mmCIF file of C-alpha atoms and ligand atoms in Angstrom:
data_model
loop_
_atom_site.group_PDB
_atom_site.id
_atom_site.type_symbol
_atom_site.label_atom_id
_atom_site.label_comp_id
_atom_site.label_asym_id
_atom_site.label_seq_id
_atom_site.Cartn_x
_atom_site.Cartn_y
_atom_site.Cartn_z
ATOM 1 C CA UNK A 25 5.464 -2.569 -73.458
ATOM 2 C CA UNK A 26 2.302 -3.112 -75.462
ATOM 3 C CA UNK A 27 1.574 -5.318 -78.423
ATOM 4 C CA UNK A 28 1.297 -2.142 -80.514
ATOM 5 C CA UNK A 29 4.994 -1.352 -80.159
ATOM 6 C CA UNK A 30 6.095 -4.842 -81.191
ATOM 7 C CA UNK A 31 3.603 -4.681 -84.028
ATOM 8 C CA UNK A 32 3.723 -6.672 -87.218
ATOM 9 C CA UNK A 33 6.325 -4.396 -88.793
ATOM 10 C CA UNK A 34 8.819 -4.533 -85.938
ATOM 11 C CA UNK A 35 8.328 -8.280 -85.528
ATOM 12 C CA UNK A 36 9.048 -8.825 -89.210
ATOM 13 C CA UNK A 37 12.280 -6.812 -89.317
ATOM 14 C CA UNK A 38 13.328 -7.442 -85.678
ATOM 15 C CA UNK A 39 16.126 -9.953 -86.371
ATOM 16 C CA UNK A 40 17.702 -7.732 -89.048
ATOM 17 C CA UNK A 41 17.364 -4.315 -87.393
ATOM 18 C CA UNK A 42 20.336 -2.651 -85.650
ATOM 19 C CA UNK A 43 19.625 -1.792 -81.975
ATOM 20 C CA UNK A 44 16.949 -4.520 -81.943
ATOM 21 C CA UNK A 45 17.704 -8.182 -82.799
ATOM 22 C CA UNK A 46 20.578 -7.748 -85.272
ATOM 23 C CA UNK A 47 23.469 -8.347 -82.838
ATOM 24 C CA UNK A 48 21.922 -11.520 -81.431
ATOM 25 C CA UNK A 49 20.934 -12.957 -84.796
ATOM 26 C CA UNK A 50 24.445 -12.332 -86.189
ATOM 27 C CA UNK A 51 26.230 -13.936 -83.245
ATOM 28 C CA UNK A 52 23.742 -16.277 -81.556
ATOM 29 C CA UNK A 53 26.468 -18.229 -79.721
ATOM 30 C CA UNK A 54 27.788 -15.086 -78.036
ATOM 31 C CA UNK A 55 24.401 -14.504 -76.406
ATOM 32 C CA UNK A 56 22.977 -18.029 -76.157
ATOM 33 C CA UNK A 57 26.132 -19.762 -74.870
ATOM 34 C CA UNK A 58 25.278 -18.665 -71.317
ATOM 35 C CA UNK A 59 21.981 -20.628 -71.403
ATOM 36 C CA UNK A 60 23.546 -23.754 -72.901
ATOM 37 C CA UNK A 61 26.303 -23.694 -70.285
ATOM 38 C CA UNK A 62 23.813 -23.823 -67.417
ATOM 39 C CA UNK A 63 20.690 -25.657 -68.606
ATOM 40 C CA UNK A 64 21.030 -29.423 -68.246
ATOM 41 C CA UNK A 65 17.740 -31.255 -67.757
ATOM 42 C CA UNK A 66 16.001 -32.025 -71.043
ATOM 43 C CA UNK A 67 13.198 -33.982 -69.402
ATOM 44 C CA UNK A 68 11.554 -30.998 -67.644
ATOM 45 C CA UNK A 69 9.947 -28.100 -69.551
ATOM 46 C CA UNK A 70 11.837 -24.776 -69.518
ATOM 47 C CA UNK A 71 9.688 -21.642 -69.208
ATOM 48 C CA UNK A 72 10.757 -18.790 -71.490
ATOM 49 C CA UNK A 73 9.414 -15.293 -70.810
ATOM 50 C CA UNK A 74 9.586 -12.780 -73.691
ATOM 51 C CA UNK A 75 10.558 -15.294 -76.368
ATOM 52 C CA UNK A 76 10.222 -12.717 -79.167
ATOM 53 C CA UNK A 77 11.205 -14.097 -82.564
ATOM 54 C CA UNK A 78 12.659 -17.205 -80.942
ATOM 55 C CA UNK A 79 16.379 -16.512 -81.167
ATOM 56 C CA UNK A 80 16.905 -18.659 -78.063
ATOM 57 C CA UNK A 81 13.737 -20.781 -78.392
ATOM 58 C CA UNK A 82 14.680 -22.449 -81.673
ATOM 59 C CA UNK A 83 18.288 -23.323 -80.668
ATOM 60 C CA UNK A 84 16.987 -24.731 -77.345
ATOM 61 C CA UNK A 85 14.421 -26.881 -79.152
ATOM 62 C CA UNK A 86 17.037 -28.057 -81.668
ATOM 63 C CA UNK A 87 19.229 -29.113 -78.734
ATOM 64 C CA UNK A 88 16.385 -31.230 -77.323
ATOM 65 C CA UNK A 89 14.946 -28.907 -74.643
ATOM 66 C CA UNK A 90 11.172 -28.711 -74.118
ATOM 67 C CA UNK A 91 10.194 -25.032 -74.038
ATOM 68 C CA UNK A 92 7.037 -23.148 -72.997
ATOM 69 C CA UNK A 93 7.463 -19.824 -74.820
ATOM 70 C CA UNK A 94 5.441 -16.958 -73.378
ATOM 71 C CA UNK A 95 5.249 -13.672 -75.260
ATOM 72 C CA UNK A 96 2.559 -11.013 -75.062
ATOM 73 C CA UNK A 97 2.870 -10.117 -78.750
ATOM 74 C CA UNK A 98 0.914 -12.199 -81.224
ATOM 75 C CA UNK A 99 3.061 -10.724 -84.038
ATOM 76 C CA UNK A 100 6.260 -11.958 -82.406
ATOM 77 C CA UNK A 101 4.596 -15.340 -81.857
ATOM 78 C CA UNK A 102 3.710 -15.482 -85.579
ATOM 79 C CA UNK A 103 7.350 -14.937 -86.555
ATOM 80 C CA UNK A 104 8.411 -17.711 -84.172
ATOM 81 C CA UNK A 105 5.658 -19.986 -85.548
ATOM 82 C CA UNK A 106 7.045 -19.404 -89.065
ATOM 83 C CA UNK A 107 10.557 -20.371 -87.924
ATOM 84 C CA UNK A 108 9.226 -23.509 -86.243
ATOM 85 C CA UNK A 109 7.341 -24.515 -89.412
ATOM 86 C CA UNK A 110 10.705 -24.485 -91.223
ATOM 87 C CA UNK A 111 12.210 -26.881 -88.638
ATOM 88 C CA UNK A 112 11.950 -30.640 -88.503
ATOM 89 C CA UNK A 113 8.672 -31.620 -86.814
ATOM 90 C CA UNK A 114 10.600 -33.253 -83.922
ATOM 91 C CA UNK A 115 12.082 -29.816 -83.115
ATOM 92 C CA UNK A 116 8.845 -27.844 -83.589
ATOM 93 C CA UNK A 117 6.841 -30.092 -81.308
ATOM 94 C CA UNK A 118 9.162 -29.403 -78.362
ATOM 95 C CA UNK A 119 7.924 -25.774 -78.250
ATOM 96 C CA UNK A 120 4.587 -24.770 -76.757
ATOM 97 C CA UNK A 121 3.783 -21.192 -77.840
ATOM 98 C CA UNK A 122 1.706 -19.221 -75.336
ATOM 99 C CA UNK A 123 0.533 -15.695 -76.120
ATOM 100 C CA UNK A 124 0.237 -14.317 -72.591
ATOM 101 C CA UNK A 125 1.445 -11.670 -70.169
ATOM 102 C CA UNK A 126 4.490 -12.903 -68.263
ATOM 103 C CA UNK A 127 3.387 -10.884 -65.221
ATOM 104 C CA UNK A 128 0.180 -12.871 -64.750
ATOM 105 C CA UNK A 129 1.114 -16.195 -66.394
ATOM 106 C CA UNK A 130 0.832 -19.222 -64.136
ATOM 107 C CA UNK A 131 1.993 -22.578 -65.455
ATOM 108 C CA UNK A 132 0.138 -25.812 -64.719
ATOM 109 C CA UNK A 133 2.988 -26.899 -62.447
ATOM 110 C CA UNK A 134 6.152 -25.217 -61.120
ATOM 111 C CA UNK A 135 9.155 -25.129 -63.438
ATOM 112 C CA UNK A 136 12.822 -25.856 -62.630
ATOM 113 C CA UNK A 137 14.122 -23.114 -64.928
ATOM 114 C CA UNK A 138 12.938 -19.810 -66.362
ATOM 115 C CA UNK A 139 14.902 -18.171 -69.171
ATOM 116 C CA UNK A 140 14.498 -14.517 -70.157
ATOM 117 C CA UNK A 141 16.772 -13.848 -73.109
ATOM 118 C CA UNK A 142 17.781 -10.402 -74.233
ATOM 119 C CA UNK A 143 15.712 -7.987 -72.496
ATOM 120 C CA UNK A 144 12.244 -8.700 -71.126
ATOM 121 C CA UNK A 145 13.461 -7.392 -67.742
ATOM 122 C CA UNK A 146 14.466 -4.004 -69.155
ATOM 123 C CA UNK A 147 11.683 -3.977 -71.762
ATOM 124 C CA UNK A 148 9.305 -3.402 -68.834
ATOM 125 C CA UNK A 149 9.963 0.326 -68.452
ATOM 126 C CA UNK A 150 8.855 0.704 -64.864
ATOM 127 C CA UNK A 151 10.366 -0.473 -61.578
ATOM 128 C CA UNK A 152 7.045 -1.837 -60.266
ATOM 129 C CA UNK A 153 6.588 -3.931 -63.428
ATOM 130 C CA UNK A 154 10.118 -5.298 -63.160
ATOM 131 C CA UNK A 155 9.404 -6.354 -59.572
ATOM 132 C CA UNK A 156 6.088 -7.897 -60.712
ATOM 133 C CA UNK A 157 8.047 -9.916 -63.300
ATOM 134 C CA UNK A 158 10.406 -11.334 -60.658
ATOM 135 C CA UNK A 159 7.367 -12.094 -58.451
ATOM 136 C CA UNK A 160 5.814 -13.988 -61.363
ATOM 137 C CA UNK A 161 9.078 -15.923 -61.778
ATOM 138 C CA UNK A 162 8.886 -16.775 -58.069
ATOM 139 C CA UNK A 163 5.296 -18.089 -58.423
ATOM 140 C CA UNK A 164 6.239 -20.178 -61.455
ATOM 141 C CA UNK A 165 9.341 -21.864 -59.987
ATOM 142 C CA UNK A 166 9.698 -24.735 -57.565
ATOM 143 C CA UNK A 167 11.895 -24.101 -54.506
ATOM 144 C CA UNK A 168 15.523 -24.243 -55.704
ATOM 145 C CA UNK A 169 14.424 -23.459 -59.276
ATOM 146 C CA UNK A 170 16.437 -20.852 -61.140
ATOM 147 C CA UNK A 171 16.030 -17.769 -63.301
ATOM 148 C CA UNK A 172 18.520 -17.319 -66.160
ATOM 149 C CA UNK A 173 18.310 -13.910 -67.828
ATOM 150 C CA UNK A 174 20.351 -11.563 -69.938
ATOM 151 C CA UNK A 175 19.768 -7.994 -70.977
ATOM 152 C CA UNK A 176 21.794 -5.234 -72.543
ATOM 153 C CA UNK A 177 23.571 -2.576 -70.563
ATOM 154 C CA UNK A 178 22.726 1.073 -71.206
ATOM 155 C CA UNK A 179 24.920 2.797 -73.750
ATOM 156 C CA UNK A 180 26.911 5.153 -71.603
ATOM 157 C CA UNK A 181 27.074 7.747 -74.374
ATOM 158 C CA UNK A 182 23.269 8.079 -74.159
ATOM 159 C CA UNK A 183 23.338 8.211 -70.351
ATOM 160 C CA UNK A 184 25.968 10.958 -70.536
ATOM 161 C CA UNK A 185 24.437 12.987 -73.379
ATOM 162 C CA UNK A 186 20.806 12.442 -72.202
ATOM 163 C CA UNK A 187 19.651 12.848 -75.815
ATOM 164 C CA UNK A 188 21.314 11.435 -78.891
ATOM 165 C CA UNK A 189 20.335 10.845 -82.502
ATOM 166 C CA UNK A 190 21.913 8.199 -84.735
ATOM 167 C CA UNK A 191 21.326 7.107 -88.324
ATOM 168 C CA UNK A 192 22.183 3.761 -89.816
ATOM 169 C CA UNK A 193 21.396 1.636 -92.851
ATOM 170 C CA UNK A 194 20.538 -2.034 -92.928
ATOM 171 C CA UNK A 195 19.226 -4.644 -95.321
ATOM 172 C CA UNK A 196 16.680 -7.304 -94.379
ATOM 173 C CA UNK A 197 16.959 -10.954 -95.404
ATOM 174 C CA UNK A 198 14.232 -10.234 -97.976
ATOM 175 C CA UNK A 199 16.562 -7.678 -99.591
ATOM 176 C CA UNK A 200 14.743 -4.496 -98.478
ATOM 177 C CA UNK A 201 17.063 -1.615 -97.638
ATOM 178 C CA UNK A 202 16.198 0.737 -94.776
ATOM 179 C CA UNK A 203 17.516 3.970 -93.334
ATOM 180 C CA UNK A 204 16.919 3.847 -89.585
ATOM 181 C CA UNK A 205 17.046 7.025 -87.499
ATOM 182 C CA UNK A 206 16.817 6.656 -83.745
ATOM 183 C CA UNK A 207 16.501 9.404 -81.156
ATOM 184 C CA UNK A 208 17.492 8.123 -77.718
ATOM 185 C CA UNK A 209 16.277 9.996 -74.657
ATOM 186 C CA UNK A 210 17.460 9.095 -71.188
ATOM 187 C CA UNK A 211 15.972 10.103 -67.848
ATOM 188 C CA UNK A 212 18.611 9.761 -65.112
ATOM 189 C CA UNK A 213 16.089 9.649 -62.272
ATOM 190 C CA UNK A 214 13.759 6.956 -63.564
ATOM 191 C CA UNK A 215 16.553 5.176 -65.544
ATOM 192 C CA UNK A 216 14.068 5.012 -68.421
ATOM 193 C CA UNK A 217 15.410 5.363 -71.943
ATOM 194 C CA UNK A 218 13.017 6.084 -74.778
ATOM 195 C CA UNK A 219 13.841 5.240 -78.387
ATOM 196 C CA UNK A 220 11.985 7.005 -81.188
ATOM 197 C CA UNK A 221 12.857 4.898 -84.218
ATOM 198 C CA UNK A 222 11.924 5.950 -87.750
ATOM 199 C CA UNK A 223 12.328 3.392 -90.541
ATOM 200 C CA UNK A 224 12.477 4.633 -94.163
ATOM 201 C CA UNK A 225 12.489 1.897 -96.816
ATOM 202 C CA UNK A 226 14.451 2.695 -99.948
ATOM 203 C CA UNK A 227 12.070 3.463 -102.801
ATOM 204 C CA UNK A 228 8.988 3.708 -100.540
ATOM 205 C CA UNK A 229 7.494 7.088 -99.614
ATOM 206 C CA UNK A 230 6.091 6.178 -96.181
ATOM 207 C CA UNK A 231 8.038 6.277 -92.899
ATOM 208 C CA UNK A 232 7.315 3.863 -90.080
ATOM 209 C CA UNK A 233 7.731 5.288 -86.590
ATOM 210 C CA UNK A 234 8.055 3.053 -83.541
ATOM 211 C CA UNK A 235 8.641 4.132 -79.946
ATOM 212 C CA UNK A 236 10.005 1.710 -77.383
ATOM 213 C CA UNK A 237 11.076 2.300 -73.798
ATOM 214 C CA UNK A 238 13.492 0.476 -71.577
ATOM 215 C CA UNK A 239 14.338 0.777 -67.899
ATOM 216 C CA UNK A 240 17.969 -0.055 -67.323
ATOM 217 C CA UNK A 241 19.125 -1.677 -64.126
ATOM 218 C CA UNK A 242 22.329 -1.336 -62.207
ATOM 219 C CA UNK A 243 23.998 -4.288 -60.502
ATOM 220 C CA UNK A 244 23.067 -3.307 -56.925
ATOM 221 C CA UNK A 245 19.420 -2.583 -57.757
ATOM 222 C CA UNK A 246 19.059 -5.874 -59.627
ATOM 223 C CA UNK A 247 20.483 -7.772 -56.654
ATOM 224 C CA UNK A 248 18.180 -5.904 -54.245
ATOM 225 C CA UNK A 249 15.073 -6.560 -56.390
ATOM 226 C CA UNK A 250 15.818 -10.275 -56.701
ATOM 227 C CA UNK A 251 16.405 -10.657 -52.952
ATOM 228 C CA UNK A 252 13.228 -8.716 -52.198
ATOM 229 C CA UNK A 253 11.296 -11.121 -54.451
ATOM 230 C CA UNK A 254 12.606 -14.235 -52.644
ATOM 231 C CA UNK A 255 15.710 -15.134 -54.686
ATOM 232 C CA UNK A 256 19.346 -15.775 -53.836
ATOM 233 C CA UNK A 257 21.665 -14.288 -56.460
ATOM 234 C CA UNK A 258 24.019 -16.975 -57.765
ATOM 235 C CA UNK A 259 25.816 -14.925 -60.410
ATOM 236 C CA UNK A 260 25.668 -11.552 -62.129
ATOM 237 C CA UNK A 261 28.083 -11.423 -65.047
ATOM 238 C CA UNK A 262 28.628 -7.797 -66.063
ATOM 239 C CA UNK A 263 30.806 -8.851 -69.004
ATOM 240 C CA UNK A 264 28.186 -10.946 -70.771
ATOM 241 C CA UNK A 265 28.455 -10.978 -74.572
ATOM 242 C CA UNK A 266 31.765 -9.146 -74.606
ATOM 243 C CA UNK A 267 30.533 -6.490 -72.155
ATOM 244 C CA UNK A 268 27.339 -5.710 -74.069
ATOM 245 C CA UNK A 269 25.039 -7.060 -71.415
ATOM 246 C CA UNK A 270 24.345 -8.512 -67.989
ATOM 247 C CA UNK A 271 23.743 -12.235 -67.452
ATOM 248 C CA UNK A 272 21.992 -13.207 -64.250
ATOM 249 C CA UNK A 273 21.345 -16.446 -62.374
ATOM 250 C CA UNK A 274 19.088 -16.376 -59.305
ATOM 251 C CA UNK A 275 17.631 -19.227 -57.244
ATOM 252 C CA UNK A 276 14.268 -19.362 -55.477
ATOM 253 C CA UNK A 277 14.893 -19.811 -51.736
HETATM 254 C C1 SAM B 9 13.482 -6.924 -76.184
HETATM 255 S S1 SAM B 9 12.383 -8.170 -76.817
HETATM 256 C C2 SAM B 9 13.368 -9.633 -76.603
HETATM 257 C C3 SAM B 9 13.011 -10.689 -77.585
HETATM 258 C C4 SAM B 9 13.795 -11.986 -77.538
HETATM 259 N N1 SAM B 9 13.834 -12.577 -76.221
HETATM 260 C C5 SAM B 9 15.173 -11.890 -78.101
HETATM 261 O O1 SAM B 9 16.037 -12.629 -77.666
HETATM 262 O O2 SAM B 9 15.417 -11.092 -78.988
HETATM 263 C C6 SAM B 9 11.210 -8.275 -75.540
HETATM 264 C C7 SAM B 9 10.084 -9.260 -75.826
HETATM 265 O O3 SAM B 9 9.276 -9.302 -74.667
HETATM 266 C C8 SAM B 9 7.915 -9.311 -75.053
HETATM 267 N N2 SAM B 9 7.131 -8.768 -73.936
HETATM 268 C C9 SAM B 9 7.045 -7.482 -73.533
HETATM 269 N N3 SAM B 9 6.230 -7.379 -72.453
HETATM 270 C C10 SAM B 9 5.837 -8.649 -72.158
HETATM 271 C C11 SAM B 9 5.004 -9.203 -71.152
HETATM 272 N N4 SAM B 9 4.447 -8.449 -70.216
HETATM 273 N N5 SAM B 9 4.798 -10.541 -71.157
HETATM 274 C C12 SAM B 9 5.369 -11.327 -72.100
HETATM 275 N N6 SAM B 9 6.164 -10.855 -73.081
HETATM 276 C C13 SAM B 9 6.395 -9.528 -73.110
HETATM 277 C C14 SAM B 9 7.858 -8.475 -76.319
HETATM 278 O O4 SAM B 9 6.715 -8.768 -77.080
HETATM 279 C C15 SAM B 9 9.171 -8.879 -76.992
HETATM 280 O O5 SAM B 9 8.996 -9.984 -77.829
#
């Protein structure tokens, strides 16, 4: 995924847009509870890959965790910076924002925990990139350190139909109303799903088109990839967030 796809527009409406951040921003506990259940140590920095608009970052910092938030998109980082400016300074200073590629990032010292909330794993739409991400996690963890990640499951209607178009309306926090049309295309062999999303703002003539791709993972492949990259799988919860996603814990051996 390139910075272009998560451009300024998508970053700005991400938390409000259906199919993107809307579900998580409406029910943060449903998605974030997994991380709070397992993360304990507030003295050691947590590494977050793909922090996006900070829907996990800010709650972690509020709870006292020290977070290194890596995201490749400067637009996403700007949205997170805005949220942190609105927080108490004691919360904001717990977060170190790093605009970098998670695949090549190397922290100053190994971490105990890496979190990857909602989707960086599947937002890398290529098997080799997903393996490179787990290899980067391996390089950045101490022995016994753990990955905590969650990502959505494919929508089986799209997998079955192969191509599907849906239309929906939503309103942003700023009060703008949008019609969003998404064409989903699924390739059964590569497991890559492409979304062509067209946003039409009420009262504005222009349309904004964004294409994003995801590569969905099945349980057995995820387990195989993690083991191949030097991890022991501790847990894969296929009922995460009421069955919407997978939640994964893996330990560096
Ligand atoms: C599906 S979004 C998830 C955002 C956020 N974690 C959340 O909870 O909504 C994926 C995020 O990963 C970031 N990303 C994509 N490729 C990346 C890479 N190679 N390194 C770091 N971040 C990346 C994108 O910019 C985007 O913010």
